[in-house]
């Protein structure tokens, strides 16, 4: 039975690894070759396949060069690459200046309102979109602590977030495999154009990156840890970081779910409980603290107007809007009188859309969105 479980786990692990490589390939090659306009008629499978092959051949060639270097040189290159990326990101943040749109406009407006009047101006927005409450608190708090212009401060914040993500991606790959593959992963991070395009737009996509990468690193570091004190410490940190990441962008919590599934399939139930108990404690403490802070800022929100996570899933499978924001979807969710009714309405619509799309249509929609989100680099504006 144990051998069967291990085989199943290895199969799923390999499948997810291949799937991740395919997704990365689609977004990178799509960014280079396909995106020329907003018509979305740009996915050429032949170019995608050839481009992916060429890219991975270049990575293989680079890897062969890396393995010939001694460890001292590799570590020096790591430092150089991290420093180079930080400088390039900071330059990009100012040279490729982006104009805040939609959600970010609401946040910046509220920062000015809090500075001027000490109160929230638009409680309706934060009633509907509670996911942006914590981000507002973070950005408002930073600009109060560090008295420099918001553009410089928030651009520096985005630069640090992406740089930390690259550092912990390298550290994770180094720990799971070796220094050679860790250095290769860092080359990939530093050479990925999307980060230099996104750095000037300090929204949740960028600001959650360090929390996700640190979370993965801590999980890798602690998954086989047997020392009780270390398990408790790492568990508390994982719980804290997971909730902070979740409050910035909900997808960060998927990492914690994946870790739980991994433990269920590979560890005895007593070990699972020992490892997850401090995580739960850390998560509860963090979400309580954040909730208390949010309640002090947002005293007039209407909880019945809140859009649940199902709303974004529903928009994500909207073929007409290519999975982007849809005013029709906003109106549909708004038509429900409370969160429970809204959730049921969203789930019903999700089922209808997935049924209409079918397996092929769903995959095609996801590929289009993957390339346009991670390939175009203009944050859809």
mmCIF file of C-alpha atoms in Angstrom:
data_model
loop_
_atom_site.group_PDB
_atom_site.id
_atom_site.type_symbol
_atom_site.label_atom_id
_atom_site.label_comp_id
_atom_site.label_asym_id
_atom_site.label_seq_id
_atom_site.Cartn_x
_atom_site.Cartn_y
_atom_site.Cartn_z
ATOM 1 C CA UNK A 1 0.000 0.000 0.000
ATOM 2 C CA UNK A 2 2.814 2.383 0.915
ATOM 3 C CA UNK A 3 4.578 1.689 -2.399
ATOM 4 C CA UNK A 4 1.347 2.441 -4.285
ATOM 5 C CA UNK A 5 0.935 5.748 -2.442
ATOM 6 C CA UNK A 6 4.561 6.676 -3.181
ATOM 7 C CA UNK A 7 4.098 5.863 -6.864
ATOM 8 C CA UNK A 8 0.940 7.963 -6.999
ATOM 9 C CA UNK A 9 2.680 10.841 -5.243
ATOM 10 C CA UNK A 10 5.675 10.675 -7.591
ATOM 11 C CA UNK A 11 3.359 10.618 -10.593
ATOM 12 C CA UNK A 12 1.464 13.688 -9.386
ATOM 13 C CA UNK A 13 4.745 15.425 -8.516
ATOM 14 C CA UNK A 14 6.197 14.781 -11.985
ATOM 15 C CA UNK A 15 2.940 15.790 -13.675
ATOM 16 C CA UNK A 16 2.838 19.106 -11.792
ATOM 17 C CA UNK A 17 6.510 19.746 -12.586
ATOM 18 C CA UNK A 18 5.902 19.170 -16.310
ATOM 19 C CA UNK A 19 2.733 21.288 -16.145
ATOM 20 C CA UNK A 20 4.678 24.134 -14.508
ATOM 21 C CA UNK A 21 7.376 23.964 -17.191
ATOM 22 C CA UNK A 22 4.724 24.056 -19.926
ATOM 23 C CA UNK A 23 2.993 27.057 -18.310
ATOM 24 C CA UNK A 24 6.280 28.929 -17.956
ATOM 25 C CA UNK A 25 7.162 28.130 -21.560
ATOM 26 C CA UNK A 26 3.797 29.344 -22.845
ATOM 27 C CA UNK A 27 4.016 32.634 -20.952
ATOM 28 C CA UNK A 28 7.655 33.341 -21.868
ATOM 29 C CA UNK A 29 7.516 32.365 -25.542
ATOM 30 C CA UNK A 30 4.091 33.955 -25.835
ATOM 31 C CA UNK A 31 5.522 37.208 -24.508
ATOM 32 C CA UNK A 32 8.360 37.192 -27.024
ATOM 33 C CA UNK A 33 6.552 36.119 -30.178
ATOM 34 C CA UNK A 34 2.805 36.498 -30.026
ATOM 35 C CA UNK A 35 1.395 39.578 -28.387
ATOM 36 C CA UNK A 36 1.026 42.324 -30.982
ATOM 37 C CA UNK A 37 -2.481 43.654 -30.312
ATOM 38 C CA UNK A 38 -5.588 43.244 -28.189
ATOM 39 C CA UNK A 39 -7.362 40.917 -30.648
ATOM 40 C CA UNK A 40 -6.189 37.795 -28.756
ATOM 41 C CA UNK A 41 -5.742 36.069 -32.138
ATOM 42 C CA UNK A 42 -2.044 35.402 -31.759
ATOM 43 C CA UNK A 43 -1.453 31.876 -30.454
ATOM 44 C CA UNK A 44 0.618 30.039 -33.069
ATOM 45 C CA UNK A 45 1.297 26.480 -31.816
ATOM 46 C CA UNK A 46 4.254 25.985 -34.187
ATOM 47 C CA UNK A 47 6.048 29.108 -32.972
ATOM 48 C CA UNK A 48 5.253 28.142 -29.381
ATOM 49 C CA UNK A 49 6.756 24.668 -29.786
ATOM 50 C CA UNK A 50 9.852 25.846 -31.693
ATOM 51 C CA UNK A 51 10.396 28.770 -29.327
ATOM 52 C CA UNK A 52 10.099 26.506 -26.289
ATOM 53 C CA UNK A 53 12.600 24.030 -27.725
ATOM 54 C CA UNK A 54 15.101 26.784 -28.510
ATOM 55 C CA UNK A 55 14.692 28.308 -25.049
ATOM 56 C CA UNK A 56 15.251 25.035 -23.230
ATOM 57 C CA UNK A 57 18.223 24.165 -25.439
ATOM 58 C CA UNK A 58 19.754 27.475 -24.350
ATOM 59 C CA UNK A 59 19.075 26.572 -20.701
ATOM 60 C CA UNK A 60 20.748 23.185 -21.193
ATOM 61 C CA UNK A 61 23.776 24.895 -22.748
ATOM 62 C CA UNK A 62 23.909 27.359 -19.855
ATOM 63 C CA UNK A 63 23.628 24.505 -17.344
ATOM 64 C CA UNK A 64 26.602 22.730 -18.932
ATOM 65 C CA UNK A 65 28.640 25.909 -18.434
ATOM 66 C CA UNK A 66 27.491 26.250 -14.816
ATOM 67 C CA UNK A 67 28.473 22.725 -13.746
ATOM 68 C CA UNK A 68 32.053 23.347 -14.879
ATOM 69 C CA UNK A 69 32.469 26.227 -12.412
ATOM 70 C CA UNK A 70 33.679 25.737 -8.846
ATOM 71 C CA UNK A 71 31.320 26.530 -5.956
ATOM 72 C CA UNK A 72 33.113 29.752 -5.041
ATOM 73 C CA UNK A 73 32.589 31.199 -8.518
ATOM 74 C CA UNK A 74 28.969 30.055 -8.531
ATOM 75 C CA UNK A 75 28.261 31.867 -5.263
ATOM 76 C CA UNK A 76 29.950 35.012 -6.583
ATOM 77 C CA UNK A 77 27.734 34.842 -9.694
ATOM 78 C CA UNK A 78 24.675 34.450 -7.435
ATOM 79 C CA UNK A 79 25.574 37.689 -5.658
ATOM 80 C CA UNK A 80 26.243 39.490 -8.943
ATOM 81 C CA UNK A 81 22.944 38.322 -10.468
ATOM 82 C CA UNK A 82 20.909 39.363 -7.419
ATOM 83 C CA UNK A 83 22.585 42.786 -7.366
ATOM 84 C CA UNK A 84 22.159 43.200 -11.117
ATOM 85 C CA UNK A 85 18.474 42.291 -10.966
ATOM 86 C CA UNK A 86 17.851 44.738 -8.110
ATOM 87 C CA UNK A 87 19.470 47.585 -10.070
ATOM 88 C CA UNK A 88 17.641 46.720 -13.311
ATOM 89 C CA UNK A 89 14.319 46.427 -11.483
ATOM 90 C CA UNK A 90 14.774 49.803 -9.824
ATOM 91 C CA UNK A 91 15.664 51.412 -13.145
ATOM 92 C CA UNK A 92 12.698 49.742 -14.830
ATOM 93 C CA UNK A 93 10.358 50.955 -12.088
ATOM 94 C CA UNK A 94 11.112 54.556 -13.023
ATOM 95 C CA UNK A 95 11.809 54.279 -16.758
ATOM 96 C CA UNK A 96 8.781 52.083 -17.560
ATOM 97 C CA UNK A 97 6.377 54.162 -15.532
ATOM 98 C CA UNK A 98 2.805 52.855 -15.294
ATOM 99 C CA UNK A 99 -0.347 54.808 -14.563
ATOM 100 C CA UNK A 100 -2.368 53.342 -11.667
ATOM 101 C CA UNK A 101 -5.714 51.947 -12.801
ATOM 102 C CA UNK A 102 -8.956 50.656 -11.283
ATOM 103 C CA UNK A 103 -8.183 48.921 -7.932
ATOM 104 C CA UNK A 104 -4.850 50.649 -7.410
ATOM 105 C CA UNK A 105 -6.498 54.023 -8.043
ATOM 106 C CA UNK A 106 -8.968 53.267 -5.226
ATOM 107 C CA UNK A 107 -6.097 52.403 -2.867
ATOM 108 C CA UNK A 108 -4.066 55.528 -3.677
ATOM 109 C CA UNK A 109 -7.189 57.683 -3.318
ATOM 110 C CA UNK A 110 -7.835 56.234 0.137
ATOM 111 C CA UNK A 111 -4.215 56.841 1.168
ATOM 112 C CA UNK A 112 -4.717 60.537 0.357
ATOM 113 C CA UNK A 113 -8.052 60.508 2.195
ATOM 114 C CA UNK A 114 -6.496 58.921 5.295
ATOM 115 C CA UNK A 115 -3.682 61.472 5.217
ATOM 116 C CA UNK A 116 -6.087 64.392 4.838
ATOM 117 C CA UNK A 117 -9.106 63.384 6.925
ATOM 118 C CA UNK A 118 -8.063 60.258 8.842
ATOM 119 C CA UNK A 119 -11.028 58.282 7.466
ATOM 120 C CA UNK A 120 -11.981 55.979 4.574
ATOM 121 C CA UNK A 121 -13.638 57.818 1.696
ATOM 122 C CA UNK A 122 -15.260 54.948 -0.225
ATOM 123 C CA UNK A 123 -16.648 52.314 2.120
ATOM 124 C CA UNK A 124 -18.736 50.771 -0.672
ATOM 125 C CA UNK A 125 -15.640 49.682 -2.609
ATOM 126 C CA UNK A 126 -14.083 48.022 0.452
ATOM 127 C CA UNK A 127 -17.392 46.387 1.293
ATOM 128 C CA UNK A 128 -17.431 44.737 -2.131
ATOM 129 C CA UNK A 129 -13.678 44.041 -2.314
ATOM 130 C CA UNK A 130 -12.423 43.144 1.184
ATOM 131 C CA UNK A 131 -9.320 41.582 -0.413
ATOM 132 C CA UNK A 132 -7.800 45.056 -0.853
ATOM 133 C CA UNK A 133 -8.263 46.255 2.710
ATOM 134 C CA UNK A 134 -4.983 44.858 4.007
ATOM 135 C CA UNK A 135 -3.047 46.132 0.986
ATOM 136 C CA UNK A 136 -4.320 49.648 1.687
ATOM 137 C CA UNK A 137 -3.188 49.366 5.313
ATOM 138 C CA UNK A 138 0.286 48.166 4.258
ATOM 139 C CA UNK A 139 0.851 50.944 1.715
ATOM 140 C CA UNK A 140 -0.629 53.618 3.983
ATOM 141 C CA UNK A 141 1.518 52.463 6.898
ATOM 142 C CA UNK A 142 4.711 52.441 4.822
ATOM 143 C CA UNK A 143 4.235 55.975 3.506
ATOM 144 C CA UNK A 144 3.598 57.191 7.061
ATOM 145 C CA UNK A 145 6.776 55.536 8.359
ATOM 146 C CA UNK A 146 9.034 56.454 5.411
ATOM 147 C CA UNK A 147 8.446 60.106 4.409
ATOM 148 C CA UNK A 148 9.424 60.020 0.726
ATOM 149 C CA UNK A 149 7.298 60.313 -2.418
ATOM 150 C CA UNK A 150 4.856 57.461 -2.945
ATOM 151 C CA UNK A 151 6.231 56.664 -6.403
ATOM 152 C CA UNK A 152 9.775 56.203 -5.091
ATOM 153 C CA UNK A 153 8.642 54.322 -1.982
ATOM 154 C CA UNK A 154 6.261 51.921 -3.708
ATOM 155 C CA UNK A 155 8.621 51.333 -6.656
ATOM 156 C CA UNK A 156 11.344 50.445 -4.161
ATOM 157 C CA UNK A 157 8.870 48.134 -2.410
ATOM 158 C CA UNK A 158 8.085 46.307 -5.677
ATOM 159 C CA UNK A 159 11.803 46.015 -6.436
ATOM 160 C CA UNK A 160 12.477 44.482 -3.028
ATOM 161 C CA UNK A 161 9.526 42.081 -3.387
ATOM 162 C CA UNK A 162 10.702 40.698 -6.729
ATOM 163 C CA UNK A 163 14.336 40.534 -5.574
ATOM 164 C CA UNK A 164 13.356 38.593 -2.443
ATOM 165 C CA UNK A 165 11.306 36.225 -4.611
ATOM 166 C CA UNK A 166 14.361 35.541 -6.805
ATOM 167 C CA UNK A 167 16.573 34.994 -3.748
ATOM 168 C CA UNK A 168 14.241 32.458 -2.134
ATOM 169 C CA UNK A 169 13.536 30.719 -5.441
ATOM 170 C CA UNK A 170 17.289 30.183 -5.723
ATOM 171 C CA UNK A 171 17.548 29.031 -2.101
ATOM 172 C CA UNK A 172 14.641 26.593 -2.517
ATOM 173 C CA UNK A 173 15.988 25.027 -5.710
ATOM 174 C CA UNK A 174 19.454 24.875 -4.154
ATOM 175 C CA UNK A 175 18.063 23.004 -1.149
ATOM 176 C CA UNK A 176 15.826 20.630 -3.119
ATOM 177 C CA UNK A 177 18.450 19.842 -5.775
ATOM 178 C CA UNK A 178 21.871 21.511 -5.733
ATOM 179 C CA UNK A 179 23.811 24.733 -6.295
ATOM 180 C CA UNK A 180 23.970 24.176 -10.061
ATOM 181 C CA UNK A 181 20.220 24.059 -10.490
ATOM 182 C CA UNK A 182 19.792 26.861 -7.965
ATOM 183 C CA UNK A 183 22.031 29.123 -10.058
ATOM 184 C CA UNK A 184 20.159 28.131 -13.220
ATOM 185 C CA UNK A 185 16.837 29.048 -11.579
ATOM 186 C CA UNK A 186 18.291 32.430 -10.650
ATOM 187 C CA UNK A 187 19.357 33.021 -14.262
ATOM 188 C CA UNK A 188 15.764 32.302 -15.295
ATOM 189 C CA UNK A 189 14.393 34.787 -12.742
ATOM 190 C CA UNK A 190 16.828 37.528 -13.686
ATOM 191 C CA UNK A 191 16.282 37.056 -17.437
ATOM 192 C CA UNK A 192 12.464 36.926 -17.285
ATOM 193 C CA UNK A 193 11.162 40.168 -18.867
ATOM 194 C CA UNK A 194 7.810 40.071 -17.109
ATOM 195 C CA UNK A 195 9.286 41.153 -13.754
ATOM 196 C CA UNK A 196 10.820 44.302 -15.255
ATOM 197 C CA UNK A 197 7.471 45.215 -16.782
ATOM 198 C CA UNK A 198 5.444 44.536 -13.630
ATOM 199 C CA UNK A 199 7.773 46.217 -11.143
ATOM 200 C CA UNK A 200 6.296 49.699 -11.614
ATOM 201 C CA UNK A 201 2.771 48.435 -10.868
ATOM 202 C CA UNK A 202 2.832 47.823 -7.116
ATOM 203 C CA UNK A 203 -0.324 45.748 -6.859
ATOM 204 C CA UNK A 204 -1.008 42.344 -5.289
ATOM 205 C CA UNK A 205 0.566 40.239 -8.083
ATOM 206 C CA UNK A 206 3.979 41.684 -7.240
ATOM 207 C CA UNK A 207 3.623 42.288 -3.508
ATOM 208 C CA UNK A 208 2.643 38.689 -2.703
ATOM 209 C CA UNK A 209 5.695 37.201 -4.497
ATOM 210 C CA UNK A 210 8.115 37.265 -1.522
ATOM 211 C CA UNK A 211 5.545 35.684 0.802
ATOM 212 C CA UNK A 212 4.869 32.831 -1.630
ATOM 213 C CA UNK A 213 8.563 32.157 -2.247
ATOM 214 C CA UNK A 214 9.502 32.339 1.455
ATOM 215 C CA UNK A 215 6.556 30.075 2.274
ATOM 216 C CA UNK A 216 7.735 27.441 -0.206
ATOM 217 C CA UNK A 217 11.295 27.678 1.135
ATOM 218 C CA UNK A 218 10.175 27.225 4.749
ATOM 219 C CA UNK A 219 8.007 24.242 3.799
ATOM 220 C CA UNK A 220 10.901 22.591 1.959
ATOM 221 C CA UNK A 221 13.167 23.303 4.924
ATOM 222 C CA UNK A 222 10.802 21.887 7.534
ATOM 223 C CA UNK A 223 9.008 19.014 5.753
ATOM 224 C CA UNK A 224 11.495 16.408 6.998
ATOM 225 C CA UNK A 225 12.544 18.253 10.168
ATOM 226 C CA UNK A 226 12.351 16.047 13.287
ATOM 227 C CA UNK A 227 13.454 18.491 15.968
ATOM 228 C CA UNK A 228 10.387 19.622 17.961
ATOM 229 C CA UNK A 229 11.577 23.190 18.588
ATOM 230 C CA UNK A 230 12.462 23.689 14.933
ATOM 231 C CA UNK A 231 9.085 22.301 13.838
ATOM 232 C CA UNK A 232 7.268 24.678 16.186
ATOM 233 C CA UNK A 233 9.318 27.695 15.056
ATOM 234 C CA UNK A 234 9.006 26.931 11.355
ATOM 235 C CA UNK A 235 5.325 26.080 11.774
ATOM 236 C CA UNK A 236 4.555 29.410 13.413
ATOM 237 C CA UNK A 237 6.464 31.264 10.686
ATOM 238 C CA UNK A 238 4.671 29.319 7.956
ATOM 239 C CA UNK A 239 1.286 30.143 9.494
ATOM 240 C CA UNK A 240 2.139 33.837 9.812
ATOM 241 C CA UNK A 241 3.574 34.202 6.302
ATOM 242 C CA UNK A 242 0.783 32.150 4.706
ATOM 243 C CA UNK A 243 -1.920 34.406 6.150
ATOM 244 C CA UNK A 244 -0.085 37.636 5.294
ATOM 245 C CA UNK A 245 0.327 36.347 1.723
ATOM 246 C CA UNK A 246 -3.328 35.280 1.664
ATOM 247 C CA UNK A 247 -4.524 38.700 2.821
ATOM 248 C CA UNK A 248 -2.512 40.336 0.050
ATOM 249 C CA UNK A 249 -3.601 37.849 -2.643
ATOM 250 C CA UNK A 250 -5.686 34.780 -1.843
ATOM 251 C CA UNK A 251 -3.821 32.389 -4.167
ATOM 252 C CA UNK A 252 -0.926 32.281 -1.684
ATOM 253 C CA UNK A 253 -2.961 29.934 0.519
ATOM 254 C CA UNK A 254 -2.866 27.231 -2.185
ATOM 255 C CA UNK A 255 0.753 26.561 -1.229
ATOM 256 C CA UNK A 256 -0.298 25.700 2.310
ATOM 257 C CA UNK A 257 -3.061 23.431 0.996
ATOM 258 C CA UNK A 258 -0.532 21.636 -1.222
ATOM 259 C CA UNK A 259 1.769 21.139 1.785
ATOM 260 C CA UNK A 260 -1.082 19.635 3.782
ATOM 261 C CA UNK A 261 -1.899 17.204 0.954
ATOM 262 C CA UNK A 262 1.785 16.269 0.723
ATOM 263 C CA UNK A 263 1.940 15.501 4.446
ATOM 264 C CA UNK A 264 -1.267 13.431 4.326
ATOM 265 C CA UNK A 265 0.165 11.218 1.573
ATOM 266 C CA UNK A 266 3.713 10.888 2.912
ATOM 267 C CA UNK A 267 3.629 11.127 6.721
ATOM 268 C CA UNK A 268 1.879 9.384 9.583
ATOM 269 C CA UNK A 269 -1.146 11.158 11.011
ATOM 270 C CA UNK A 270 0.645 12.001 14.284
ATOM 271 C CA UNK A 271 3.453 13.728 12.387
ATOM 272 C CA UNK A 272 0.902 15.615 10.285
ATOM 273 C CA UNK A 273 -0.777 16.897 13.448
ATOM 274 C CA UNK A 274 2.550 17.884 15.041
ATOM 275 C CA UNK A 275 3.606 19.825 11.968
ATOM 276 C CA UNK A 276 0.262 21.515 11.359
ATOM 277 C CA UNK A 277 -0.588 22.450 14.947
ATOM 278 C CA UNK A 278 1.924 25.353 15.144
ATOM 279 C CA UNK A 279 0.964 26.411 11.604
ATOM 280 C CA UNK A 280 -2.673 26.704 12.638
ATOM 281 C CA UNK A 281 -1.705 28.617 15.788
ATOM 282 C CA UNK A 282 0.421 31.048 13.792
ATOM 283 C CA UNK A 283 -2.343 31.457 11.220
ATOM 284 C CA UNK A 284 -5.041 32.099 13.826
ATOM 285 C CA UNK A 285 -2.916 34.666 15.664
ATOM 286 C CA UNK A 286 -2.047 36.460 12.426
ATOM 287 C CA UNK A 287 -5.566 36.557 11.025
ATOM 288 C CA UNK A 288 -6.844 37.796 14.395
ATOM 289 C CA UNK A 289 -4.285 40.609 14.486
ATOM 290 C CA UNK A 290 -4.955 41.620 10.881
ATOM 291 C CA UNK A 291 -8.721 41.471 11.467
ATOM 292 C CA UNK A 292 -8.381 43.752 14.510
ATOM 293 C CA UNK A 293 -6.356 46.272 12.509
ATOM 294 C CA UNK A 294 -8.802 46.165 9.595
ATOM 295 C CA UNK A 295 -11.753 46.728 11.927
ATOM 296 C CA UNK A 296 -10.144 49.919 13.224
ATOM 297 C CA UNK A 297 -9.709 51.253 9.682
ATOM 298 C CA UNK A 298 -12.964 50.042 8.146
ATOM 299 C CA UNK A 299 -15.781 50.859 10.545
ATOM 300 C CA UNK A 300 -18.594 51.403 8.021
ATOM 301 C CA UNK A 301 -18.342 48.482 5.606
ATOM 302 C CA UNK A 302 -21.413 46.426 4.706
ATOM 303 C CA UNK A 303 -20.565 42.710 4.919
ATOM 304 C CA UNK A 304 -23.598 41.752 2.811
ATOM 305 C CA UNK A 305 -22.049 43.492 -0.196
ATOM 306 C CA UNK A 306 -18.842 41.426 -0.063
ATOM 307 C CA UNK A 307 -17.844 39.539 -3.223
ATOM 308 C CA UNK A 308 -16.699 35.980 -2.338
ATOM 309 C CA UNK A 309 -13.805 34.160 -4.021
ATOM 310 C CA UNK A 310 -16.294 32.445 -6.339
ATOM 311 C CA UNK A 311 -16.861 35.796 -8.081
ATOM 312 C CA UNK A 312 -13.256 35.847 -9.366
ATOM 313 C CA UNK A 313 -13.440 32.205 -10.423
ATOM 314 C CA UNK A 314 -16.612 33.033 -12.338
ATOM 315 C CA UNK A 315 -14.885 35.933 -14.110
ATOM 316 C CA UNK A 316 -11.891 33.708 -14.812
ATOM 317 C CA UNK A 317 -14.012 31.352 -16.927
ATOM 318 C CA UNK A 318 -15.827 34.109 -18.813
ATOM 319 C CA UNK A 319 -15.015 33.389 -22.465
ATOM 320 C CA UNK A 320 -16.425 36.715 -23.695
ATOM 321 C CA UNK A 321 -14.069 38.772 -21.517
ATOM 322 C CA UNK A 322 -11.172 36.300 -21.925
ATOM 323 C CA UNK A 323 -11.187 35.740 -18.165
ATOM 324 C CA UNK A 324 -10.669 39.416 -17.352
ATOM 325 C CA UNK A 325 -12.882 41.886 -15.526
ATOM 326 C CA UNK A 326 -16.459 41.912 -16.757
ATOM 327 C CA UNK A 327 -19.046 44.544 -15.908
ATOM 328 C CA UNK A 328 -21.772 41.983 -16.620
ATOM 329 C CA UNK A 329 -20.243 39.657 -14.027
ATOM 330 C CA UNK A 330 -20.030 42.520 -11.543
ATOM 331 C CA UNK A 331 -23.708 43.264 -12.128
ATOM 332 C CA UNK A 332 -24.612 39.594 -11.763
ATOM 333 C CA UNK A 333 -22.835 39.270 -8.399
ATOM 334 C CA UNK A 334 -24.261 42.585 -7.239
ATOM 335 C CA UNK A 335 -27.791 41.360 -7.925
ATOM 336 C CA UNK A 336 -27.569 38.965 -4.952
ATOM 337 C CA UNK A 337 -28.585 40.401 -1.587
ATOM 338 C CA UNK A 338 -25.906 38.709 0.577
ATOM 339 C CA UNK A 339 -22.708 36.651 0.428
ATOM 340 C CA UNK A 340 -24.439 33.280 0.664
ATOM 341 C CA UNK A 341 -26.798 33.990 -2.237
ATOM 342 C CA UNK A 342 -23.920 35.516 -4.204
ATOM 343 C CA UNK A 343 -21.794 32.400 -3.733
ATOM 344 C CA UNK A 344 -24.594 30.103 -4.908
ATOM 345 C CA UNK A 345 -25.227 32.351 -7.912
ATOM 346 C CA UNK A 346 -21.535 32.356 -8.829
ATOM 347 C CA UNK A 347 -21.186 28.581 -8.514
ATOM 348 C CA UNK A 348 -24.222 28.024 -10.746
ATOM 349 C CA UNK A 349 -22.770 30.339 -13.401
ATOM 350 C CA UNK A 350 -19.314 28.710 -13.135
ATOM 351 C CA UNK A 351 -20.859 25.291 -13.817
ATOM 352 C CA UNK A 352 -22.769 26.648 -16.819
ATOM 353 C CA UNK A 353 -19.684 28.281 -18.301
ATOM 354 C CA UNK A 354 -17.459 25.245 -17.823
ATOM 355 C CA UNK A 355 -20.154 23.096 -19.429
ATOM 356 C CA UNK A 356 -20.359 25.467 -22.415
ATOM 357 C CA UNK A 357 -16.563 25.677 -22.770
ATOM 358 C CA UNK A 358 -15.910 21.958 -22.512
ATOM 359 C CA UNK A 359 -12.410 20.577 -21.722
ATOM 360 C CA UNK A 360 -10.746 21.946 -24.883
ATOM 361 C CA UNK A 361 -12.358 25.371 -24.600
ATOM 362 C CA UNK A 362 -11.369 25.643 -20.934
ATOM 363 C CA UNK A 363 -7.718 24.804 -21.681
ATOM 364 C CA UNK A 364 -7.681 27.255 -24.603
ATOM 365 C CA UNK A 365 -9.096 30.037 -22.417
ATOM 366 C CA UNK A 366 -6.512 29.345 -19.708
ATOM 367 C CA UNK A 367 -3.660 29.431 -22.256
ATOM 368 C CA UNK A 368 -4.892 32.745 -23.670
ATOM 369 C CA UNK A 369 -5.136 34.237 -20.188
ATOM 370 C CA UNK A 370 -1.764 32.818 -19.144
ATOM 371 C CA UNK A 371 0.029 34.428 -22.070
ATOM 372 C CA UNK A 372 -1.800 37.745 -21.811
ATOM 373 C CA UNK A 373 -1.332 38.077 -18.031
ATOM 374 C CA UNK A 374 2.254 36.829 -17.723
ATOM 375 C CA UNK A 375 3.338 37.544 -21.276
ATOM 376 C CA UNK A 376 2.159 40.995 -22.215
ATOM 377 C CA UNK A 377 3.334 42.773 -19.100
ATOM 378 C CA UNK A 378 1.097 45.854 -19.262
ATOM 379 C CA UNK A 379 -1.215 44.651 -16.460
ATOM 380 C CA UNK A 380 -4.080 44.567 -19.005
ATOM 381 C CA UNK A 381 -4.187 48.362 -19.343
#
